[in-house]
Tab-separated table of C-alpha atoms (C1' of nucleotides) in Angstrom:
chain	number	residue	atom	x	y	z
L	359	UNK	CA	227.987	162.797	-38.251
L	360	UNK	CA	224.332	161.783	-38.093
L	361	UNK	CA	222.621	160.523	-41.209
L	362	UNK	CA	219.972	162.662	-42.827
L	363	UNK	CA	217.086	160.757	-41.303
L	364	UNK	CA	218.382	161.362	-37.783
L	365	UNK	CA	219.128	164.980	-38.599
L	366	UNK	CA	215.533	165.410	-39.755
L	367	UNK	CA	214.186	163.864	-36.550
L	368	UNK	CA	216.470	166.077	-34.453
L	369	UNK	CA	215.360	169.182	-36.321
L	370	UNK	CA	211.684	168.276	-35.969
L	371	UNK	CA	212.096	167.662	-32.232
L	372	UNK	CA	213.846	170.995	-31.768
L	373	UNK	CA	211.087	172.825	-33.630
L	374	UNK	CA	208.455	170.925	-31.657
L	375	UNK	CA	209.927	171.959	-28.322
L	376	UNK	CA	210.465	175.491	-29.514
L	377	UNK	CA	207.084	176.408	-30.875
L	378	UNK	CA	204.652	173.536	-30.604
L	379	UNK	CA	203.469	171.142	-33.247
L	380	UNK	CA	202.362	173.976	-35.516
L	381	UNK	CA	205.959	175.230	-35.687
L	382	UNK	CA	207.245	172.024	-37.233
L	383	UNK	CA	206.959	172.575	-40.967
L	384	UNK	CA	208.761	170.444	-43.498
L	385	UNK	CA	210.456	173.519	-44.881
L	386	UNK	CA	211.914	174.524	-41.537
L	387	UNK	CA	212.823	170.918	-40.751
L	388	UNK	CA	214.760	170.726	-43.988
L	389	UNK	CA	216.438	174.049	-43.426
L	390	UNK	CA	217.523	173.126	-39.880
L	391	UNK	CA	218.816	169.771	-41.100
L	392	UNK	CA	220.762	171.414	-43.910
L	393	UNK	CA	218.813	169.844	-46.760
L	394	UNK	CA	216.163	170.999	-49.168
L	395	UNK	CA	212.572	171.509	-48.137
L	396	UNK	CA	211.380	168.243	-49.622
L	397	UNK	CA	214.245	165.964	-48.760
L	398	UNK	CA	212.086	164.608	-45.892
L	399	UNK	CA	209.984	162.804	-48.492
L	400	UNK	CA	212.914	160.491	-49.209
L	401	UNK	CA	212.765	159.290	-45.585
L	402	UNK	CA	209.146	159.717	-44.526
L	403	UNK	CA	205.959	159.248	-46.475
L	404	UNK	CA	204.410	162.464	-45.181
L	405	UNK	CA	204.622	165.068	-42.479
L	406	UNK	CA	202.390	162.921	-40.293
L	407	UNK	CA	204.774	159.982	-40.692
L	408	UNK	CA	207.660	162.201	-39.633
L	409	UNK	CA	205.742	163.290	-36.543
L	410	UNK	CA	204.913	159.679	-35.727
L	411	UNK	CA	208.606	158.792	-35.911
L	412	UNK	CA	209.408	161.703	-33.605
L	413	UNK	CA	206.727	160.510	-31.191
L	414	UNK	CA	208.078	156.966	-31.188
L	415	UNK	CA	211.592	158.185	-30.426
L	416	UNK	CA	210.345	160.423	-27.612
L	417	UNK	CA	208.341	157.580	-26.105
L	418	UNK	CA	211.366	155.294	-26.020
L	419	UNK	CA	213.472	158.097	-24.566
L	420	UNK	CA	210.947	158.559	-21.800
L	421	UNK	CA	210.865	154.855	-21.043
L	422	UNK	CA	214.591	154.957	-20.376
L	423	UNK	CA	214.003	157.686	-17.782
L	424	UNK	CA	211.551	155.605	-15.772
L	425	UNK	CA	212.521	155.673	-12.086
L	426	UNK	CA	214.125	152.543	-10.735
L	427	UNK	CA	215.194	151.061	-7.434
L	428	UNK	CA	212.160	151.907	-5.322
L	429	UNK	CA	212.085	150.148	-1.937
L	430	UNK	CA	208.612	148.602	-2.329
L	431	UNK	CA	206.298	147.718	-5.226
L	432	UNK	CA	203.882	150.370	-3.994
L	433	UNK	CA	206.622	153.007	-4.082
L	434	UNK	CA	207.695	151.903	-7.547
L	435	UNK	CA	204.123	152.186	-8.789
L	436	UNK	CA	203.671	155.633	-7.322
L	437	UNK	CA	207.004	156.811	-8.709
L	438	UNK	CA	206.034	155.649	-12.186
L	439	UNK	CA	202.697	157.453	-12.098
L	440	UNK	CA	204.187	160.626	-10.657
L	441	UNK	CA	206.909	160.541	-13.310
L	442	UNK	CA	204.177	160.338	-15.950
L	443	UNK	CA	202.443	163.497	-14.705
L	444	UNK	CA	205.734	165.318	-14.136
L	445	UNK	CA	206.847	164.582	-17.701
L	446	UNK	CA	203.510	165.790	-19.038
L	447	UNK	CA	203.754	169.085	-17.147
L	448	UNK	CA	207.393	169.568	-18.146
L	449	UNK	CA	206.887	168.743	-21.815
L	450	UNK	CA	203.272	169.567	-22.708
L	451	UNK	CA	203.829	169.502	-26.466
L	452	UNK	CA	205.664	166.189	-26.357
L	453	UNK	CA	202.919	164.759	-24.159
L	454	UNK	CA	200.208	165.897	-26.551
L	455	UNK	CA	202.061	164.497	-29.535
L	456	UNK	CA	202.969	161.135	-28.030
L	457	UNK	CA	199.661	160.378	-26.320
L	458	UNK	CA	197.355	162.340	-28.546
L	459	UNK	CA	197.379	161.657	-32.234
L	460	UNK	CA	197.312	158.187	-33.703
L	461	UNK	CA	196.014	159.170	-37.131
L	462	UNK	CA	198.962	157.432	-38.779
L	463	UNK	CA	199.667	153.987	-37.340
L	464	UNK	CA	203.390	153.592	-36.961
L	465	UNK	CA	204.699	150.130	-36.022
L	466	UNK	CA	207.516	151.684	-33.993
L	467	UNK	CA	205.093	153.819	-32.016
L	468	UNK	CA	202.772	150.886	-31.385
L	469	UNK	CA	205.684	148.718	-30.263
L	470	UNK	CA	206.981	151.340	-27.854
L	471	UNK	CA	203.514	151.829	-26.382
L	472	UNK	CA	203.008	148.092	-26.042
L	473	UNK	CA	206.305	147.667	-24.190
L	474	UNK	CA	205.447	150.495	-21.805
L	475	UNK	CA	202.047	148.975	-21.155
L	476	UNK	CA	203.533	145.547	-20.439
L	477	UNK	CA	205.976	146.781	-17.841
L	478	UNK	CA	203.294	148.887	-16.180
L	479	UNK	CA	200.979	145.902	-15.789
L	480	UNK	CA	203.889	143.967	-14.255
L	481	UNK	CA	204.257	146.797	-11.742
L	482	UNK	CA	200.576	146.521	-10.860
L	483	UNK	CA	200.877	142.762	-10.400
L	484	UNK	CA	203.766	143.270	-7.982
L	485	UNK	CA	201.844	145.869	-6.011
L	486	UNK	CA	198.870	143.524	-5.804
L	487	UNK	CA	201.102	140.706	-4.536
L	488	UNK	CA	202.457	143.066	-1.882
L	489	UNK	CA	198.917	143.881	-0.781
L	490	UNK	CA	199.153	147.539	-1.760
L	491	UNK	CA	196.407	147.197	-4.368
L	492	UNK	CA	193.139	145.282	-4.278
L	493	UNK	CA	192.951	141.928	-6.091
L	494	UNK	CA	191.314	141.475	-9.482
L	495	UNK	CA	192.278	141.638	-13.140
L	496	UNK	CA	195.618	143.511	-13.175
L	497	UNK	CA	195.098	144.737	-16.745
L	498	UNK	CA	191.850	146.356	-15.743
L	499	UNK	CA	193.356	147.848	-12.604
L	500	UNK	CA	196.269	149.145	-14.641
L	501	UNK	CA	193.812	150.809	-16.998
L	502	UNK	CA	192.141	152.519	-14.039
L	503	UNK	CA	195.439	153.881	-12.740
L	504	UNK	CA	196.607	154.915	-16.172
L	505	UNK	CA	193.322	156.621	-17.021
L	506	UNK	CA	193.362	158.694	-13.848
L	507	UNK	CA	196.988	159.682	-14.286
L	508	UNK	CA	196.540	160.564	-17.934
L	509	UNK	CA	193.341	162.475	-17.265
L	510	UNK	CA	194.838	164.415	-14.366
L	511	UNK	CA	197.803	165.447	-16.520
L	512	UNK	CA	195.612	166.383	-19.472
L	513	UNK	CA	193.171	168.415	-17.380
L	514	UNK	CA	196.026	170.163	-15.628
L	515	UNK	CA	197.536	171.150	-18.974
L	516	UNK	CA	194.174	172.467	-20.148
L	517	UNK	CA	193.829	174.484	-16.936
L	518	UNK	CA	190.762	172.545	-15.859
L	519	UNK	CA	191.995	171.424	-12.459
L	520	UNK	CA	192.455	174.639	-10.545
L	521	UNK	CA	188.929	175.891	-11.110
L	522	UNK	CA	188.625	178.134	-8.086
L	523	UNK	CA	191.399	179.732	-6.134
L	524	UNK	CA	190.891	177.227	-3.392
L	525	UNK	CA	190.450	173.812	-4.945
L	526	UNK	CA	194.039	173.442	-6.044
L	527	UNK	CA	194.775	169.838	-6.849
L	528	UNK	CA	197.996	168.839	-8.561
L	529	UNK	CA	197.946	165.748	-10.741
L	530	UNK	CA	200.267	164.221	-8.159
L	531	UNK	CA	197.691	164.871	-5.445
L	532	UNK	CA	195.056	163.028	-7.442
L	533	UNK	CA	197.412	160.100	-8.000
L	534	UNK	CA	198.017	159.934	-4.261
L	535	UNK	CA	194.293	160.216	-3.566
L	536	UNK	CA	193.522	157.284	-5.836
L	537	UNK	CA	196.310	155.127	-4.393
L	538	UNK	CA	195.036	155.992	-0.944
L	539	UNK	CA	191.481	154.984	-1.802
L	540	UNK	CA	192.744	151.741	-3.356
L	541	UNK	CA	195.045	151.074	-0.433
L	542	UNK	CA	194.668	148.265	2.103
L	543	UNK	CA	191.537	148.329	4.272
L	544	UNK	CA	190.322	151.459	2.472
L	545	UNK	CA	192.061	153.399	5.169
M	1063	UNK	CA	167.038	183.656	-41.086
M	1064	UNK	CA	170.120	183.400	-38.932
M	1065	UNK	CA	172.523	186.280	-38.747
M	1066	UNK	CA	175.935	185.938	-40.336
M	1067	UNK	CA	177.683	185.159	-37.074
M	1068	UNK	CA	175.393	182.209	-36.372
M	1069	UNK	CA	175.678	181.046	-39.973
M	1070	UNK	CA	179.463	181.042	-39.603
M	1071	UNK	CA	179.293	179.032	-36.379
M	1072	UNK	CA	176.908	176.564	-38.010
M	1073	UNK	CA	179.168	176.163	-41.019
M	1074	UNK	CA	182.240	175.666	-38.841
M	1075	UNK	CA	180.452	173.043	-36.754
M	1076	UNK	CA	179.338	171.176	-39.854
M	1077	UNK	CA	182.862	171.157	-41.236
M	1078	UNK	CA	184.230	170.083	-37.849
M	1079	UNK	CA	181.909	167.095	-37.648
M	1080	UNK	CA	182.505	166.217	-41.259
M	1081	UNK	CA	186.267	166.162	-41.469
M	1082	UNK	CA	187.854	167.068	-38.154
M	1083	UNK	CA	189.370	170.314	-37.032
M	1084	UNK	CA	191.719	170.383	-40.014
M	1085	UNK	CA	188.741	170.520	-42.361
M	1086	UNK	CA	187.478	173.787	-40.924
M	1087	UNK	CA	189.128	176.477	-43.012
M	1088	UNK	CA	187.937	180.049	-43.087
M	1089	UNK	CA	187.480	179.807	-46.826
M	1090	UNK	CA	185.157	176.808	-46.587
M	1091	UNK	CA	183.368	178.328	-43.609
M	1092	UNK	CA	182.682	181.432	-45.627
M	1093	UNK	CA	181.569	179.469	-48.667
M	1094	UNK	CA	179.176	177.306	-46.611
M	1095	UNK	CA	177.764	180.383	-44.914
M	1096	UNK	CA	177.271	182.146	-48.237
M	1097	UNK	CA	179.731	184.968	-47.596
M	1098	UNK	CA	183.235	185.792	-48.740
M	1099	UNK	CA	186.262	183.975	-47.427
M	1100	UNK	CA	187.250	186.723	-45.050
M	1101	UNK	CA	183.882	187.844	-43.783
M	1102	UNK	CA	184.618	185.827	-40.605
M	1103	UNK	CA	187.094	188.524	-39.610
M	1104	UNK	CA	184.213	190.927	-39.070
M	1105	UNK	CA	182.840	188.630	-36.350
M	1106	UNK	CA	185.893	186.832	-34.961
M	1107	UNK	CA	189.407	188.056	-34.388
M	1108	UNK	CA	190.993	184.944	-35.865
M	1109	UNK	CA	190.358	181.354	-36.809
M	1110	UNK	CA	191.243	180.313	-33.248
M	1111	UNK	CA	188.628	182.718	-31.883
M	1112	UNK	CA	186.030	181.203	-34.205
M	1113	UNK	CA	186.932	177.718	-32.994
M	1114	UNK	CA	186.711	178.883	-29.381
M	1115	UNK	CA	183.212	180.236	-30.027
M	1116	UNK	CA	182.235	176.919	-31.603
M	1117	UNK	CA	183.624	175.099	-28.573
M	1118	UNK	CA	181.683	177.313	-26.176
M	1119	UNK	CA	178.439	176.689	-28.041
M	1120	UNK	CA	179.046	172.934	-28.095
M	1121	UNK	CA	179.809	172.890	-24.382
M	1122	UNK	CA	176.556	174.674	-23.543
M	1123	UNK	CA	174.656	172.358	-25.868
M	1124	UNK	CA	176.105	169.367	-24.062
M	1125	UNK	CA	175.192	170.786	-20.668
M	1126	UNK	CA	171.562	170.891	-21.759
M	1127	UNK	CA	171.718	167.167	-22.540
M	1128	UNK	CA	172.841	166.239	-19.031
M	1129	UNK	CA	170.703	163.395	-17.699
M	1130	UNK	CA	168.145	164.316	-15.090
M	1131	UNK	CA	165.745	162.664	-12.695
M	1132	UNK	CA	167.975	159.901	-11.312
M	1133	UNK	CA	166.520	158.110	-8.274
M	1134	UNK	CA	169.544	158.630	-6.021
M	1135	UNK	CA	172.499	161.029	-5.852
M	1136	UNK	CA	174.809	158.092	-6.607
M	1137	UNK	CA	172.837	157.239	-9.727
M	1138	UNK	CA	172.833	160.864	-10.821
M	1139	UNK	CA	176.592	161.036	-10.403
M	1140	UNK	CA	177.176	157.854	-12.371
M	1141	UNK	CA	174.812	158.967	-15.119
M	1142	UNK	CA	176.691	162.243	-15.483
M	1143	UNK	CA	180.073	160.533	-15.743
M	1144	UNK	CA	178.810	157.907	-18.160
M	1145	UNK	CA	177.228	160.621	-20.284
M	1146	UNK	CA	180.615	162.353	-20.418
M	1147	UNK	CA	182.369	159.273	-21.790
M	1148	UNK	CA	179.512	158.433	-24.144
M	1149	UNK	CA	179.597	161.943	-25.597
M	1150	UNK	CA	183.354	161.721	-26.060
M	1151	UNK	CA	183.104	158.411	-27.929
M	1152	UNK	CA	180.212	159.648	-30.048
M	1153	UNK	CA	181.792	162.986	-30.940
M	1154	UNK	CA	185.575	162.559	-30.767
M	1155	UNK	CA	186.369	165.750	-32.666
M	1156	UNK	CA	184.012	167.833	-30.573
M	1157	UNK	CA	185.488	166.318	-27.425
M	1158	UNK	CA	189.036	167.104	-28.519
M	1159	UNK	CA	188.090	170.653	-29.419
M	1160	UNK	CA	186.085	171.458	-26.294
M	1161	UNK	CA	188.391	169.857	-23.734
M	1162	UNK	CA	191.661	170.107	-25.583
M	1163	UNK	CA	192.789	173.497	-26.742
M	1164	UNK	CA	192.717	176.600	-24.613
M	1165	UNK	CA	195.261	178.579	-26.591
M	1166	UNK	CA	192.802	181.431	-26.941
M	1167	UNK	CA	190.982	182.282	-23.713
M	1168	UNK	CA	187.366	182.926	-24.494
M	1169	UNK	CA	185.173	184.332	-21.705
M	1170	UNK	CA	182.169	182.376	-23.010
M	1171	UNK	CA	184.128	179.112	-22.952
M	1172	UNK	CA	185.460	179.788	-19.470
M	1173	UNK	CA	181.976	180.642	-18.213
M	1174	UNK	CA	180.448	177.488	-19.660
M	1175	UNK	CA	183.213	175.358	-18.165
M	1176	UNK	CA	182.833	177.048	-14.798
M	1177	UNK	CA	179.090	176.416	-14.728
M	1178	UNK	CA	179.594	172.756	-15.614
M	1179	UNK	CA	182.189	172.427	-12.869
M	1180	UNK	CA	179.925	174.023	-10.285
M	1181	UNK	CA	177.017	171.699	-10.913
M	1182	UNK	CA	179.298	168.685	-10.914
M	1183	UNK	CA	180.710	169.579	-7.500
M	1184	UNK	CA	177.144	169.952	-6.222
M	1185	UNK	CA	176.468	166.424	-7.454
M	1186	UNK	CA	179.483	165.149	-5.536
M	1187	UNK	CA	178.320	166.910	-2.374
M	1188	UNK	CA	174.931	165.224	-2.661
M	1189	UNK	CA	176.514	161.812	-3.168
M	1190	UNK	CA	178.709	162.376	-0.132
M	1191	UNK	CA	175.687	163.328	1.964
M	1192	UNK	CA	173.974	160.136	0.830
M	1193	UNK	CA	176.976	158.106	1.919
M	1194	UNK	CA	177.835	156.940	-1.600
M	1195	UNK	CA	181.178	158.715	-1.596
M	1196	UNK	CA	183.789	159.087	1.159
M	1197	UNK	CA	183.945	162.383	3.077
M	1198	UNK	CA	186.533	165.053	2.422
M	1199	UNK	CA	186.974	168.110	0.212
M	1200	UNK	CA	184.282	167.751	-2.470
M	1201	UNK	CA	186.231	169.871	-4.946
M	1202	UNK	CA	189.173	167.523	-4.677
M	1203	UNK	CA	186.987	164.449	-4.934
M	1204	UNK	CA	185.268	165.952	-7.962
M	1205	UNK	CA	188.663	166.480	-9.569
M	1206	UNK	CA	189.489	162.823	-8.983
M	1207	UNK	CA	186.277	161.632	-10.621
M	1208	UNK	CA	186.604	164.078	-13.479
M	1209	UNK	CA	190.235	163.185	-14.137
M	1210	UNK	CA	189.498	159.486	-14.332
M	1211	UNK	CA	186.504	159.988	-16.596
M	1212	UNK	CA	188.356	162.372	-18.873
M	1213	UNK	CA	191.431	160.161	-19.018
M	1214	UNK	CA	189.419	157.031	-19.743
M	1215	UNK	CA	187.653	158.762	-22.611
M	1216	UNK	CA	190.860	160.220	-24.001
M	1217	UNK	CA	192.772	156.942	-23.832
M	1218	UNK	CA	189.878	155.090	-25.414
M	1219	UNK	CA	189.859	157.549	-28.313
M	1220	UNK	CA	193.598	157.125	-28.778
M	1221	UNK	CA	193.186	153.343	-28.789
M	1222	UNK	CA	195.239	152.962	-25.639
M	1223	UNK	CA	192.735	151.071	-23.547
M	1224	UNK	CA	192.253	147.806	-25.411
M	1225	UNK	CA	195.926	146.902	-25.452
M	1226	UNK	CA	195.601	143.143	-25.755
M	1227	UNK	CA	192.689	141.194	-27.074
M	1228	UNK	CA	191.683	140.282	-23.563
M	1229	UNK	CA	191.972	143.358	-21.364
M	1230	UNK	CA	188.968	145.113	-22.826
M	1231	UNK	CA	187.884	147.934	-20.573
M	1232	UNK	CA	185.335	150.482	-21.700
M	1233	UNK	CA	185.562	153.957	-20.192
M	1234	UNK	CA	182.235	153.143	-18.544
M	1235	UNK	CA	183.788	150.083	-16.904
M	1236	UNK	CA	186.537	152.214	-15.429
M	1237	UNK	CA	184.007	154.727	-14.133
M	1238	UNK	CA	182.118	151.903	-12.450
M	1239	UNK	CA	185.347	150.475	-11.060
M	1240	UNK	CA	186.266	153.785	-9.475
M	1241	UNK	CA	182.799	154.342	-8.018
M	1242	UNK	CA	182.939	150.818	-6.646
M	1243	UNK	CA	186.316	151.402	-4.996
M	1244	UNK	CA	185.079	154.692	-3.534
M	1245	UNK	CA	181.822	153.111	-2.397
M	1246	UNK	CA	180.749	152.594	1.209
M	1247	UNK	CA	182.879	150.206	3.286
M	1248	UNK	CA	185.239	149.791	0.321
M	1249	UNK	CA	183.156	146.770	-0.602
W	378	DA	C1'	178.699	198.356	-39.459
W	379	DC	C1'	179.425	194.795	-42.591
W	380	DC	C1'	181.188	192.818	-46.729
W	381	DT	C1'	184.180	192.057	-51.012
W	382	DG	C1'	188.291	191.097	-54.176
W	383	DA	C1'	193.005	191.238	-54.698
W	384	DA	C1'	197.233	190.478	-52.693
W	385	DC	C1'	200.987	188.628	-49.427
W	386	DA	C1'	203.496	185.261	-47.213
W	387	DC	C1'	203.205	180.962	-46.168
W	388	DC	C1'	202.278	175.659	-46.324
W	389	DG	C1'	202.285	170.196	-47.897
W	390	DT	C1'	202.989	167.636	-51.801
W	391	DT	C1'	204.361	166.345	-56.604
W	392	DC	C1'	207.421	166.011	-60.413
W	393	DA	C1'	211.090	166.273	-63.660
W	394	DA	C1'	215.754	166.321	-63.362
W	395	DG	C1'	220.269	165.750	-61.567
W	396	DT	C1'	224.442	162.750	-59.011
V	980	DA	C1'	219.536	155.700	-53.513
V	981	DC	C1'	219.275	160.304	-52.352
V	982	DC	C1'	218.706	165.089	-53.275
V	983	DT	C1'	217.294	169.588	-55.671
V	984	DG	C1'	214.429	173.484	-57.797
V	985	DA	C1'	210.306	174.734	-59.786
V	986	DA	C1'	205.598	174.328	-59.698
V	987	DC	C1'	200.651	173.416	-57.951
V	988	DA	C1'	196.941	173.958	-55.050
V	989	DC	C1'	196.009	175.401	-50.968
V	990	DC	C1'	195.895	178.267	-46.410
V	991	DG	C1'	195.404	182.503	-42.680
V	992	DT	C1'	195.612	187.216	-42.642
V	993	DT	C1'	195.733	192.091	-44.313
V	994	DC	C1'	194.181	195.976	-46.873
V	995	DA	C1'	192.054	199.189	-49.867
V	996	DA	C1'	187.536	199.777	-51.394
V	997	DG	C1'	182.749	199.511	-51.634
V	998	DT	C1'	177.446	199.871	-49.444
DNA sequence: ACCTGAACACCGTTCAAGT
DNA sequence: ACCTGAACACCGTTCAAGT
């Protein structure tokens, strides 16, 4: 039997997936969790704080799903970036919530994001050592890769990538393009 | 004397800039425009439609501010991308509205976005002809540049770029990094 | 054609009270 | 410590009227 706090988070997540962030109201959250419509205030300071807690839990969940056991550092890097775009396309609302709003600063959310960032930079360092990425500040290079991946996913969700019928570029294609351009000898 | 429709758009824009998208309520829009709280329904089908019209007007406004008269195609391309990130950092709420939500599909918004896309691809073609960008499908290359620029701006707004105290990367830096990596001879 | 005022069904948040 | 029910101040949207 989950405690009330967990039940509230579960209910909010279900409503989020079902109807977007606008569907998660404290009244429905309470109803789904089997408590009154303002019981959430005993566990979260506000609706925003509840959403931040949901975001933090989703971010940690996603980190556990990160692909593992790739043959080379370059493959591991590509798999991580592709997983990022695939998750965004599969769960648009979750993606928008987790990587969008930071109006409330939640320590849990910041910690989860920091951990994800750390392991991604380590991945970049490995790929650089293997010669699959150019040398230079790995943090900066990681930012470049992350910005492209995030932007490709966000534009795809907004419908801004497939402008004409012809120029169809998946986020994955753009990730591959960038890795190709960064690849050894600019081949 | 502006007509009511324009007055409503002006009021909505003022509220948007003042307090974010959550501050733009139909009641305040009406009050600021000097009409009743549901007069907007005579000009827009819903609040979302009003926001879409605001977004379309902002996007056209921004297009008029695009830098002009750069010495080379490469400089013109860089100036356009840098202007994109600078606008995003200067007007975060406008950026989120214009490039974020497409729940309602407005013909005006789609037309403005299409025009912006067209001229950007033309810029890429010129830069390719000048040898500042690698050959290949210009639409795809434009998507790559746009995705990185958009992602860098979005991550910067979310506070996801300056992770540690050291790895400080402006969106402009990332734009320059990408252009450098795409540059002739992969120098 | 455009606008108004009242009304409806919501919503987040607060508060006094209960166990 | 945790929860409830009533209440407050909002909100988007609708509708019957007005000019």
